mmCIF file with all atom_site columns, C-alpha atoms in Angstrom:
data_model
loop_
_atom_site.group_PDB
_atom_site.id
_atom_site.type_symbol
_atom_site.label_atom_id
_atom_site.label_alt_id
_atom_site.label_comp_id
_atom_site.label_asym_id
_atom_site.label_entity_id
_atom_site.label_seq_id
_atom_site.pdbx_PDB_ins_code
_atom_site.Cartn_x
_atom_site.Cartn_y
_atom_site.Cartn_z
_atom_site.occupancy
_atom_site.B_iso_or_equiv
_atom_site.pdbx_formal_charge
_atom_site.auth_seq_id
_atom_site.auth_comp_id
_atom_site.auth_asym_id
_atom_site.auth_atom_id
_atom_site.pdbx_PDB_model_num
ATOM 1   C CA . MET X 1 1   ? 16.799  7.310   -3.226 1.00 55.00 ? 1   MET X CA 1
ATOM 2   C CA . SER X 1 2   ? 15.322  6.963   -0.082 1.00 68.00 ? 2   SER X CA 1
ATOM 3   C CA . PHE X 1 3   ? 12.986  4.192   1.429  1.00 73.00 ? 3   PHE X CA 1
ATOM 4   C CA . THR X 1 4   ? 9.371   5.281   2.012  1.00 80.00 ? 4   THR X CA 1
ATOM 5   C CA . ALA X 1 5   ? 7.430   3.863   4.828  1.00 76.00 ? 5   ALA X CA 1
ATOM 6   C CA . ASP X 1 6   ? 5.706   1.685   3.186  1.00 84.00 ? 6   ASP X CA 1
ATOM 7   C CA . ASP X 1 7   ? 9.481   0.247   1.994  1.00 86.00 ? 7   ASP X CA 1
ATOM 8   C CA . TRP X 1 8   ? 10.339  0.044   5.553  1.00 84.00 ? 8   TRP X CA 1
ATOM 9   C CA . VAL X 1 9   ? 7.360   -1.795  6.278  1.00 86.00 ? 9   VAL X CA 1
ATOM 10  C CA . LEU X 1 10  ? 7.952   -4.554  3.298  1.00 88.00 ? 10  LEU X CA 1
ATOM 11  C CA . VAL X 1 11  ? 11.598  -5.054  4.706  1.00 88.00 ? 11  VAL X CA 1
ATOM 12  C CA . LEU X 1 12  ? 10.412  -5.500  8.324  1.00 87.00 ? 12  LEU X CA 1
ATOM 13  C CA . ASP X 1 13  ? 7.837   -7.867  7.320  1.00 91.00 ? 13  ASP X CA 1
ATOM 14  C CA . MET X 1 14  ? 10.133  -10.070 5.137  1.00 92.00 ? 14  MET X CA 1
ATOM 15  C CA . LEU X 1 15  ? 12.533  -9.630  8.111  1.00 90.00 ? 15  LEU X CA 1
ATOM 16  C CA . GLY X 1 16  ? 9.657   -11.289 10.477 1.00 91.00 ? 16  GLY X CA 1
ATOM 17  C CA . THR X 1 17  ? 8.711   -13.545 7.669  1.00 95.00 ? 17  THR X CA 1
ATOM 18  C CA . VAL X 1 18  ? 12.796  -15.044 7.408  1.00 94.00 ? 18  VAL X CA 1
ATOM 19  C CA . VAL X 1 19  ? 12.958  -14.973 11.233 1.00 91.00 ? 19  VAL X CA 1
ATOM 20  C CA . PHE X 1 20  ? 9.921   -17.133 12.058 1.00 93.00 ? 20  PHE X CA 1
ATOM 21  C CA . ALA X 1 21  ? 10.282  -19.499 9.493  1.00 95.00 ? 21  ALA X CA 1
ATOM 22  C CA . LEU X 1 22  ? 13.655  -20.152 10.715 1.00 92.00 ? 22  LEU X CA 1
ATOM 23  C CA . SER X 1 23  ? 11.881  -20.748 14.016 1.00 90.00 ? 23  SER X CA 1
ATOM 24  C CA . GLY X 1 24  ? 9.941   -23.448 12.391 1.00 93.00 ? 24  GLY X CA 1
ATOM 25  C CA . VAL X 1 25  ? 12.475  -25.126 10.778 1.00 93.00 ? 25  VAL X CA 1
ATOM 26  C CA . LEU X 1 26  ? 14.273  -25.365 13.949 1.00 89.00 ? 26  LEU X CA 1
ATOM 27  C CA . VAL X 1 27  ? 11.096  -27.015 15.782 1.00 92.00 ? 27  VAL X CA 1
ATOM 28  C CA . ALA X 1 28  ? 11.101  -29.379 12.926 1.00 92.00 ? 28  ALA X CA 1
ATOM 29  C CA . ARG X 1 29  ? 14.847  -30.124 13.299 1.00 89.00 ? 29  ARG X CA 1
ATOM 30  C CA . ARG X 1 30  ? 14.756  -30.799 17.051 1.00 88.00 ? 30  ARG X CA 1
ATOM 31  C CA . LEU X 1 31  ? 11.347  -33.318 16.472 1.00 91.00 ? 31  LEU X CA 1
ATOM 32  C CA . GLN X 1 32  ? 13.363  -34.386 13.418 1.00 90.00 ? 32  GLN X CA 1
ATOM 33  C CA . MET X 1 33  ? 10.528  -34.201 11.039 1.00 93.00 ? 33  MET X CA 1
ATOM 34  C CA . ASP X 1 34  ? 10.767  -34.679 7.579  1.00 92.00 ? 34  ASP X CA 1
ATOM 35  C CA . GLY X 1 35  ? 10.823  -32.346 4.184  1.00 91.00 ? 35  GLY X CA 1
ATOM 36  C CA . PHE X 1 36  ? 7.141   -31.655 4.362  1.00 94.00 ? 36  PHE X CA 1
ATOM 37  C CA . GLY X 1 37  ? 6.488   -31.386 8.088  1.00 94.00 ? 37  GLY X CA 1
ATOM 38  C CA . LEU X 1 38  ? 9.351   -28.775 8.303  1.00 94.00 ? 38  LEU X CA 1
ATOM 39  C CA . LEU X 1 39  ? 7.630   -26.750 5.029  1.00 96.00 ? 39  LEU X CA 1
ATOM 40  C CA . VAL X 1 40  ? 4.472   -26.857 7.139  1.00 96.00 ? 40  VAL X CA 1
ATOM 41  C CA . LEU X 1 41  ? 6.153   -26.059 10.512 1.00 96.00 ? 41  LEU X CA 1
ATOM 42  C CA . ALA X 1 42  ? 7.934   -23.125 8.646  1.00 96.00 ? 42  ALA X CA 1
ATOM 43  C CA . SER X 1 43  ? 5.047   -21.523 6.682  1.00 97.00 ? 43  SER X CA 1
ATOM 44  C CA . VAL X 1 44  ? 2.289   -21.828 9.668  1.00 97.00 ? 44  VAL X CA 1
ATOM 45  C CA . THR X 1 45  ? 4.845   -20.023 12.179 1.00 96.00 ? 45  THR X CA 1
ATOM 46  C CA . ALA X 1 46  ? 5.795   -17.385 9.559  1.00 96.00 ? 46  ALA X CA 1
ATOM 47  C CA . ILE X 1 47  ? 2.399   -16.598 8.353  1.00 97.00 ? 47  ILE X CA 1
ATOM 48  C CA . GLY X 1 48  ? -0.035  -17.642 10.477 1.00 97.00 ? 48  GLY X CA 1
ATOM 49  C CA . GLY X 1 49  ? -0.631  -14.952 12.989 1.00 96.00 ? 49  GLY X CA 1
ATOM 50  C CA . GLY X 1 50  ? -0.973  -12.506 9.849  1.00 97.00 ? 50  GLY X CA 1
ATOM 51  C CA . THR X 1 51  ? -3.392  -14.673 8.242  1.00 97.00 ? 51  THR X CA 1
ATOM 52  C CA . ILE X 1 52  ? -5.511  -14.673 11.552 1.00 97.00 ? 52  ILE X CA 1
ATOM 53  C CA . ARG X 1 53  ? -5.085  -10.962 11.838 1.00 97.00 ? 53  ARG X CA 1
ATOM 54  C CA . ASP X 1 54  ? -6.423  -10.266 8.276  1.00 97.00 ? 54  ASP X CA 1
ATOM 55  C CA . LEU X 1 55  ? -9.307  -12.485 9.231  1.00 96.00 ? 55  LEU X CA 1
ATOM 56  C CA . VAL X 1 56  ? -10.323 -10.727 12.108 1.00 96.00 ? 56  VAL X CA 1
ATOM 57  C CA . LEU X 1 57  ? -9.846  -7.375  10.438 1.00 96.00 ? 57  LEU X CA 1
ATOM 58  C CA . GLY X 1 58  ? -12.286 -8.173  7.531  1.00 96.00 ? 58  GLY X CA 1
ATOM 59  C CA . VAL X 1 59  ? -9.194  -8.167  4.823  1.00 95.00 ? 59  VAL X CA 1
ATOM 60  C CA . ARG X 1 60  ? -9.715  -10.305 2.054  1.00 93.00 ? 60  ARG X CA 1
ATOM 61  C CA . PRO X 1 61  ? -7.913  -11.966 0.394  1.00 95.00 ? 61  PRO X CA 1
ATOM 62  C CA . VAL X 1 62  ? -5.242  -12.334 3.325  1.00 96.00 ? 62  VAL X CA 1
ATOM 63  C CA . PHE X 1 63  ? -2.002  -10.683 2.345  1.00 95.00 ? 63  PHE X CA 1
ATOM 64  C CA . TRP X 1 64  ? -0.138  -14.006 1.464  1.00 96.00 ? 64  TRP X CA 1
ATOM 65  C CA . VAL X 1 65  ? -2.701  -14.710 -1.087 1.00 96.00 ? 65  VAL X CA 1
ATOM 66  C CA . VAL X 1 66  ? -2.116  -11.324 -2.760 1.00 95.00 ? 66  VAL X CA 1
ATOM 67  C CA . ASP X 1 67  ? 1.643   -11.362 -2.703 1.00 95.00 ? 67  ASP X CA 1
ATOM 68  C CA . VAL X 1 68  ? 2.995   -14.899 -3.213 1.00 96.00 ? 68  VAL X CA 1
ATOM 69  C CA . LEU X 1 69  ? 6.468   -13.123 -2.196 1.00 96.00 ? 69  LEU X CA 1
ATOM 70  C CA . TYR X 1 70  ? 5.907   -14.380 1.267  1.00 97.00 ? 70  TYR X CA 1
ATOM 71  C CA . LEU X 1 71  ? 5.471   -18.051 0.147  1.00 97.00 ? 71  LEU X CA 1
ATOM 72  C CA . TRP X 1 72  ? 8.509   -17.647 -1.830 1.00 97.00 ? 72  TRP X CA 1
ATOM 73  C CA . VAL X 1 73  ? 10.838  -16.240 1.392  1.00 97.00 ? 73  VAL X CA 1
ATOM 74  C CA . ILE X 1 74  ? 9.628   -18.626 3.439  1.00 97.00 ? 74  ILE X CA 1
ATOM 75  C CA . LEU X 1 75  ? 10.669  -21.562 0.547  1.00 97.00 ? 75  LEU X CA 1
ATOM 76  C CA . ILE X 1 76  ? 13.722  -20.159 0.176  1.00 97.00 ? 76  ILE X CA 1
ATOM 77  C CA . THR X 1 77  ? 14.616  -19.775 4.045  1.00 96.00 ? 77  THR X CA 1
ATOM 78  C CA . CYS X 1 78  ? 13.758  -23.799 4.325  1.00 95.00 ? 78  CYS X CA 1
ATOM 79  C CA . ILE X 1 79  ? 16.219  -24.554 1.633  1.00 95.00 ? 79  ILE X CA 1
ATOM 80  C CA . VAL X 1 80  ? 19.063  -22.409 3.003  1.00 94.00 ? 80  VAL X CA 1
ATOM 81  C CA . ALA X 1 81  ? 18.217  -23.339 6.468  1.00 91.00 ? 81  ALA X CA 1
ATOM 82  C CA . ILE X 1 82  ? 18.068  -26.928 6.519  1.00 87.00 ? 82  ILE X CA 1
ATOM 83  C CA . PRO X 1 83  ? 21.457  -27.963 5.991  1.00 88.00 ? 83  PRO X CA 1
ATOM 84  C CA . LEU X 1 84  ? 22.710  -25.168 8.686  1.00 84.00 ? 84  LEU X CA 1
ATOM 85  C CA . ALA X 1 85  ? 20.534  -26.823 11.130 1.00 80.00 ? 85  ALA X CA 1
ATOM 86  C CA . GLN X 1 86  ? 22.436  -29.706 10.656 1.00 82.00 ? 86  GLN X CA 1
ATOM 87  C CA . LEU X 1 87  ? 25.432  -28.527 11.635 1.00 83.00 ? 87  LEU X CA 1
ATOM 88  C CA . LEU X 1 88  ? 23.953  -27.209 15.313 1.00 79.00 ? 88  LEU X CA 1
ATOM 89  C CA . SER X 1 89  ? 23.905  -29.000 18.367 1.00 84.00 ? 89  SER X CA 1
ATOM 90  C CA . ARG X 1 90  ? 20.431  -29.196 20.099 1.00 78.00 ? 90  ARG X CA 1
ATOM 91  C CA . ALA X 1 91  ? 21.553  -27.121 22.987 1.00 84.00 ? 91  ALA X CA 1
ATOM 92  C CA . LYS X 1 92  ? 22.903  -24.339 20.237 1.00 86.00 ? 92  LYS X CA 1
ATOM 93  C CA . VAL X 1 93  ? 19.312  -25.451 18.213 1.00 82.00 ? 93  VAL X CA 1
ATOM 94  C CA . ASN X 1 94  ? 17.404  -24.304 21.698 1.00 84.00 ? 94  ASN X CA 1
ATOM 95  C CA . TRP X 1 95  ? 19.641  -21.029 22.232 1.00 90.00 ? 95  TRP X CA 1
ATOM 96  C CA . LEU X 1 96  ? 18.827  -19.849 18.492 1.00 86.00 ? 96  LEU X CA 1
ATOM 97  C CA . LEU X 1 97  ? 15.219  -20.882 18.365 1.00 84.00 ? 97  LEU X CA 1
ATOM 98  C CA . LEU X 1 98  ? 14.415  -18.694 21.560 1.00 89.00 ? 98  LEU X CA 1
ATOM 99  C CA . ARG X 1 99  ? 16.515  -15.540 19.798 1.00 90.00 ? 99  ARG X CA 1
ATOM 100 C CA . ALA X 1 100 ? 15.122  -16.043 16.352 1.00 89.00 ? 100 ALA X CA 1
ATOM 101 C CA . ASP X 1 101 ? 11.688  -16.203 17.909 1.00 89.00 ? 101 ASP X CA 1
ATOM 102 C CA . ALA X 1 102 ? 12.148  -12.965 19.792 1.00 92.00 ? 102 ALA X CA 1
ATOM 103 C CA . LEU X 1 103 ? 13.400  -11.104 16.893 1.00 92.00 ? 103 LEU X CA 1
ATOM 104 C CA . GLY X 1 104 ? 10.119  -12.427 15.020 1.00 92.00 ? 104 GLY X CA 1
ATOM 105 C CA . LEU X 1 105 ? 7.829   -11.579 17.656 1.00 94.00 ? 105 LEU X CA 1
ATOM 106 C CA . ALA X 1 106 ? 8.912   -8.082  18.031 1.00 95.00 ? 106 ALA X CA 1
ATOM 107 C CA . THR X 1 107 ? 8.933   -7.628  14.123 1.00 94.00 ? 107 THR X CA 1
ATOM 108 C CA . PHE X 1 108 ? 5.306   -9.100  13.578 1.00 96.00 ? 108 PHE X CA 1
ATOM 109 C CA . THR X 1 109 ? 4.221   -7.144  16.441 1.00 97.00 ? 109 THR X CA 1
ATOM 110 C CA . ALA X 1 110 ? 5.047   -3.783  14.936 1.00 96.00 ? 110 ALA X CA 1
ATOM 111 C CA . ILE X 1 111 ? 3.680   -4.854  11.802 1.00 95.00 ? 111 ILE X CA 1
ATOM 112 C CA . GLY X 1 112 ? 0.572   -6.013  12.939 1.00 97.00 ? 112 GLY X CA 1
ATOM 113 C CA . VAL X 1 113 ? 0.002   -2.625  14.806 1.00 98.00 ? 113 VAL X CA 1
ATOM 114 C CA . ASN X 1 114 ? 1.165   -0.913  11.771 1.00 96.00 ? 114 ASN X CA 1
ATOM 115 C CA . LYS X 1 115 ? -1.524  -2.365  9.577  1.00 96.00 ? 115 LYS X CA 1
ATOM 116 C CA . ALA X 1 116 ? -4.763  -2.356  12.407 1.00 97.00 ? 116 ALA X CA 1
ATOM 117 C CA . LEU X 1 117 ? -3.959  1.471   12.397 1.00 97.00 ? 117 LEU X CA 1
ATOM 118 C CA . ASP X 1 118 ? -3.690  1.928   8.652  1.00 95.00 ? 118 ASP X CA 1
ATOM 119 C CA . LEU X 1 119 ? -7.073  0.527   8.486  1.00 96.00 ? 119 LEU X CA 1
ATOM 120 C CA . GLY X 1 120 ? -8.223  2.968   10.966 1.00 96.00 ? 120 GLY X CA 1
ATOM 121 C CA . ALA X 1 121 ? -8.511  0.540   14.004 1.00 97.00 ? 121 ALA X CA 1
ATOM 122 C CA . PRO X 1 122 ? -8.328  2.167   17.356 1.00 97.00 ? 122 PRO X CA 1
ATOM 123 C CA . ALA X 1 123 ? -5.017  2.174   19.660 1.00 97.00 ? 123 ALA X CA 1
ATOM 124 C CA . ILE X 1 124 ? -6.642  -0.859  21.906 1.00 97.00 ? 124 ILE X CA 1
ATOM 125 C CA . VAL X 1 125 ? -7.615  -2.780  19.153 1.00 98.00 ? 125 VAL X CA 1
ATOM 126 C CA . ALA X 1 126 ? -3.878  -1.973  17.134 1.00 98.00 ? 126 ALA X CA 1
ATOM 127 C CA . VAL X 1 127 ? -2.150  -3.634  20.046 1.00 98.00 ? 127 VAL X CA 1
ATOM 128 C CA . GLY X 1 128 ? -4.477  -6.202  20.135 1.00 97.00 ? 128 GLY X CA 1
ATOM 129 C CA . MET X 1 129 ? -3.498  -6.967  16.667 1.00 98.00 ? 129 MET X CA 1
ATOM 130 C CA . GLY X 1 130 ? -0.391  -6.428  16.738 1.00 98.00 ? 130 GLY X CA 1
ATOM 131 C CA . VAL X 1 131 ? -0.165  -9.291  19.960 1.00 97.00 ? 131 VAL X CA 1
ATOM 132 C CA . LEU X 1 132 ? -2.140  -11.366 17.762 1.00 97.00 ? 132 LEU X CA 1
ATOM 133 C CA . THR X 1 133 ? 0.131   -11.134 14.774 1.00 97.00 ? 133 THR X CA 1
ATOM 134 C CA . GLY X 1 134 ? 3.406   -11.826 17.028 1.00 96.00 ? 134 GLY X CA 1
ATOM 135 C CA . VAL X 1 135 ? 2.301   -14.474 18.867 1.00 96.00 ? 135 VAL X CA 1
ATOM 136 C CA . GLY X 1 136 ? -0.282  -16.317 16.459 1.00 96.00 ? 136 GLY X CA 1
ATOM 137 C CA . GLY X 1 137 ? 1.915   -18.248 14.479 1.00 95.00 ? 137 GLY X CA 1
ATOM 138 C CA . GLY X 1 138 ? 4.387   -19.130 17.395 1.00 91.00 ? 138 GLY X CA 1
ATOM 139 C CA . VAL X 1 139 ? 1.052   -20.674 18.920 1.00 94.00 ? 139 VAL X CA 1
ATOM 140 C CA . ILE X 1 140 ? 0.313   -22.838 15.771 1.00 96.00 ? 140 ILE X CA 1
ATOM 141 C CA . ARG X 1 141 ? 3.843   -23.828 15.307 1.00 93.00 ? 141 ARG X CA 1
ATOM 142 C CA . ASP X 1 142 ? 3.830   -25.142 19.332 1.00 93.00 ? 142 ASP X CA 1
ATOM 143 C CA . VAL X 1 143 ? 0.558   -27.063 18.978 1.00 94.00 ? 143 VAL X CA 1
ATOM 144 C CA . LEU X 1 144 ? 1.535   -28.649 15.979 1.00 95.00 ? 144 LEU X CA 1
ATOM 145 C CA . ALA X 1 145 ? 4.519   -29.369 17.562 1.00 93.00 ? 145 ALA X CA 1
ATOM 146 C CA . ARG X 1 146 ? 2.807   -30.866 20.772 1.00 92.00 ? 146 ARG X CA 1
ATOM 147 C CA . GLU X 1 147 ? 4.476   -28.472 22.918 1.00 91.00 ? 147 GLU X CA 1
ATOM 148 C CA . MET X 1 148 ? 2.571   -25.890 25.312 1.00 88.00 ? 148 MET X CA 1
ATOM 149 C CA . PRO X 1 149 ? 2.746   -22.655 23.452 1.00 88.00 ? 149 PRO X CA 1
ATOM 150 C CA . MET X 1 150 ? 4.668   -19.945 25.449 1.00 81.00 ? 150 MET X CA 1
ATOM 151 C CA . VAL X 1 151 ? 2.156   -17.378 25.443 1.00 83.00 ? 151 VAL X CA 1
ATOM 152 C CA . LEU X 1 152 ? 0.387   -19.762 27.765 1.00 82.00 ? 152 LEU X CA 1
ATOM 153 C CA . CYS X 1 153 ? 3.089   -20.471 30.240 1.00 80.00 ? 153 CYS X CA 1
ATOM 154 C CA . ARG X 1 154 ? 4.843   -18.145 33.042 1.00 77.00 ? 154 ARG X CA 1
ATOM 155 C CA . GLU X 1 155 ? 7.114   -17.002 29.988 1.00 82.00 ? 155 GLU X CA 1
ATOM 156 C CA . ILE X 1 156 ? 7.026   -12.994 29.506 1.00 91.00 ? 156 ILE X CA 1
ATOM 157 C CA . TYR X 1 157 ? 5.925   -13.060 25.873 1.00 94.00 ? 157 TYR X CA 1
ATOM 158 C CA . ALA X 1 158 ? 2.642   -11.572 25.069 1.00 94.00 ? 158 ALA X CA 1
ATOM 159 C CA . THR X 1 159 ? 3.643   -8.636  27.834 1.00 95.00 ? 159 THR X CA 1
ATOM 160 C CA . ALA X 1 160 ? 6.287   -7.752  25.908 1.00 97.00 ? 160 ALA X CA 1
ATOM 161 C CA . CYS X 1 161 ? 3.944   -7.325  22.855 1.00 97.00 ? 161 CYS X CA 1
ATOM 162 C CA . ILE X 1 162 ? 1.661   -5.418  24.612 1.00 97.00 ? 162 ILE X CA 1
ATOM 163 C CA . ALA X 1 163 ? 4.664   -3.308  25.698 1.00 98.00 ? 163 ALA X CA 1
ATOM 164 C CA . GLY X 1 164 ? 5.896   -2.993  22.393 1.00 98.00 ? 164 GLY X CA 1
ATOM 165 C CA . GLY X 1 165 ? 2.694   -2.238  21.078 1.00 98.00 ? 165 GLY X CA 1
ATOM 166 C CA . LEU X 1 166 ? 1.602   0.592   23.533 1.00 98.00 ? 166 LEU X CA 1
ATOM 167 C CA . VAL X 1 167 ? 4.999   2.067   22.635 1.00 98.00 ? 167 VAL X CA 1
ATOM 168 C CA . GLN X 1 168 ? 4.285   2.280   18.781 1.00 98.00 ? 168 GLN X CA 1
ATOM 169 C CA . VAL X 1 169 ? 0.852   3.753   19.222 1.00 98.00 ? 169 VAL X CA 1
ATOM 170 C CA . LEU X 1 170 ? 2.094   6.250   21.285 1.00 98.00 ? 170 LEU X CA 1
ATOM 171 C CA . VAL X 1 171 ? 5.151   7.485   18.918 1.00 98.00 ? 171 VAL X CA 1
ATOM 172 C CA . ASP X 1 172 ? 2.953   7.475   15.986 1.00 97.00 ? 172 ASP X CA 1
ATOM 173 C CA . HIS X 1 173 ? 0.409   9.381   17.821 1.00 96.00 ? 173 HIS X CA 1
ATOM 174 C CA . GLN X 1 174 ? 2.849   12.081  18.705 1.00 96.00 ? 174 GLN X CA 1
ATOM 175 C CA . THR X 1 175 ? 5.429   12.025  15.284 1.00 95.00 ? 175 THR X CA 1
ATOM 176 C CA . GLY X 1 176 ? 2.895   10.652  12.826 1.00 92.00 ? 176 GLY X CA 1
ATOM 177 C CA . GLN X 1 177 ? 6.734   8.618   11.656 1.00 92.00 ? 177 GLN X CA 1
ATOM 178 C CA . THR X 1 178 ? 5.900   5.339   10.860 1.00 91.00 ? 178 THR X CA 1
ATOM 179 C CA . PRO X 1 179 ? 9.311   4.025   10.589 1.00 91.00 ? 179 PRO X CA 1
ATOM 180 C CA . LEU X 1 180 ? 10.253  5.660   14.144 1.00 94.00 ? 180 LEU X CA 1
ATOM 181 C CA . ALA X 1 181 ? 6.863   3.970   15.796 1.00 96.00 ? 181 ALA X CA 1
ATOM 182 C CA . MET X 1 182 ? 7.702   0.644   13.924 1.00 95.00 ? 182 MET X CA 1
ATOM 183 C CA . LEU X 1 183 ? 11.230  0.582   15.196 1.00 95.00 ? 183 LEU X CA 1
ATOM 184 C CA . SER X 1 184 ? 10.347  1.874   18.401 1.00 97.00 ? 184 SER X CA 1
ATOM 185 C CA . GLY X 1 185 ? 8.003   -0.736  19.207 1.00 97.00 ? 185 GLY X CA 1
ATOM 186 C CA . MET X 1 186 ? 10.315  -3.510  17.891 1.00 96.00 ? 186 MET X CA 1
ATOM 187 C CA . LEU X 1 187 ? 13.078  -2.543  20.514 1.00 97.00 ? 187 LEU X CA 1
ATOM 188 C CA . VAL X 1 188 ? 10.809  -2.317  23.598 1.00 98.00 ? 188 VAL X CA 1
ATOM 189 C CA . THR X 1 189 ? 9.185   -5.795  22.799 1.00 98.00 ? 189 THR X CA 1
ATOM 190 C CA . LEU X 1 190 ? 13.085  -7.273  21.746 1.00 97.00 ? 190 LEU X CA 1
ATOM 191 C CA . LEU X 1 191 ? 14.434  -6.063  24.126 1.00 97.00 ? 191 LEU X CA 1
ATOM 192 C CA . ILE X 1 192 ? 11.774  -6.986  27.048 1.00 97.00 ? 192 ILE X CA 1
ATOM 193 C CA . ARG X 1 193 ? 11.518  -10.510 25.466 1.00 96.00 ? 193 ARG X CA 1
ATOM 194 C CA . LEU X 1 194 ? 15.463  -10.742 25.956 1.00 96.00 ? 194 LEU X CA 1
ATOM 195 C CA . ALA X 1 195 ? 15.970  -9.533  29.233 1.00 96.00 ? 195 ALA X CA 1
ATOM 196 C CA . ALA X 1 196 ? 13.124  -11.963 30.070 1.00 94.00 ? 196 ALA X CA 1
ATOM 197 C CA . LEU X 1 197 ? 15.318  -14.966 28.535 1.00 93.00 ? 197 LEU X CA 1
ATOM 198 C CA . HIS X 1 198 ? 18.515  -14.149 30.299 1.00 93.00 ? 198 HIS X CA 1
ATOM 199 C CA . TRP X 1 199 ? 17.353  -13.263 33.632 1.00 93.00 ? 199 TRP X CA 1
ATOM 200 C CA . HIS X 1 200 ? 14.881  -16.003 33.641 1.00 88.00 ? 200 HIS X CA 1
ATOM 201 C CA . TRP X 1 201 ? 11.882  -13.367 34.215 1.00 89.00 ? 201 TRP X CA 1
ATOM 202 C CA . GLN X 1 202 ? 8.300   -15.112 34.539 1.00 86.00 ? 202 GLN X CA 1
ATOM 203 C CA . LEU X 1 203 ? 5.301   -14.183 35.067 1.00 84.00 ? 203 LEU X CA 1
ATOM 204 C CA . PRO X 1 204 ? 3.357   -15.344 38.402 1.00 82.00 ? 204 PRO X CA 1
ATOM 205 C CA . THR X 1 205 ? 0.668   -17.859 38.410 1.00 73.00 ? 205 THR X CA 1
ATOM 206 C CA . PHE X 1 206 ? -2.307  -18.601 40.181 1.00 66.00 ? 206 PHE X CA 1
ATOM 207 C CA . GLY X 1 207 ? -1.913  -20.961 43.196 1.00 61.00 ? 207 GLY X CA 1
ATOM 208 C CA . LYS X 1 208 ? -3.800  -24.153 43.613 1.00 53.00 ? 208 LYS X CA 1
ATOM 209 C CA . LEU X 1 209 ? -7.422  -23.564 44.605 1.00 49.00 ? 209 LEU X CA 1
ATOM 210 C CA . ASP X 1 210 ? -7.762  -26.859 46.262 1.00 52.00 ? 210 ASP X CA 1
ATOM 211 C CA . GLN X 1 211 ? -4.848  -25.929 48.646 1.00 53.00 ? 211 GLN X CA 1
ATOM 212 C CA . HIS X 1 212 ? -5.798  -26.343 52.551 1.00 49.00 ? 212 HIS X CA 1
#
């Protein structure tokens, strides 16, 4: 039995949910939150970006209200990850967090672009929805954790989403193959983000305006 395009989208969506929930768990572990705080942080990271995307696109009700499998996946991820996270040192937690976040970023960007295209959105809007889906949950997570969201720093973060989204839209337009387009976009986003982490690439910042 071969996978359909919808099957591939569901698999990638579940992967992104697990990975982003895990990144929420790791942040909560680093900040020594209690179980409720951990669950909240994992949930908003995993479904926050997609929720905002659906609200912007006018999708009612939002995806996790229609399919509660997302909530169960988040809960199971938390239960499994809590004892495992306790075994990791702070340095390993930070290292794993950044890689898990990169994979979730790439996956959810592809999901967001695909959903917008399915709804007939123009290419530029689809890319924007990909970025929103990719970074939205992480922004909420970082704000709740009282940290500066990576998307607002010099990190190559949203830029990676834009590049991956553009590639996905182009491949989808040229081939009409949804799985190929999504995997292409994911790969570009992931490789750029991982390369930025490895080589410490950063975007230029504005200089102080009051310098003389």
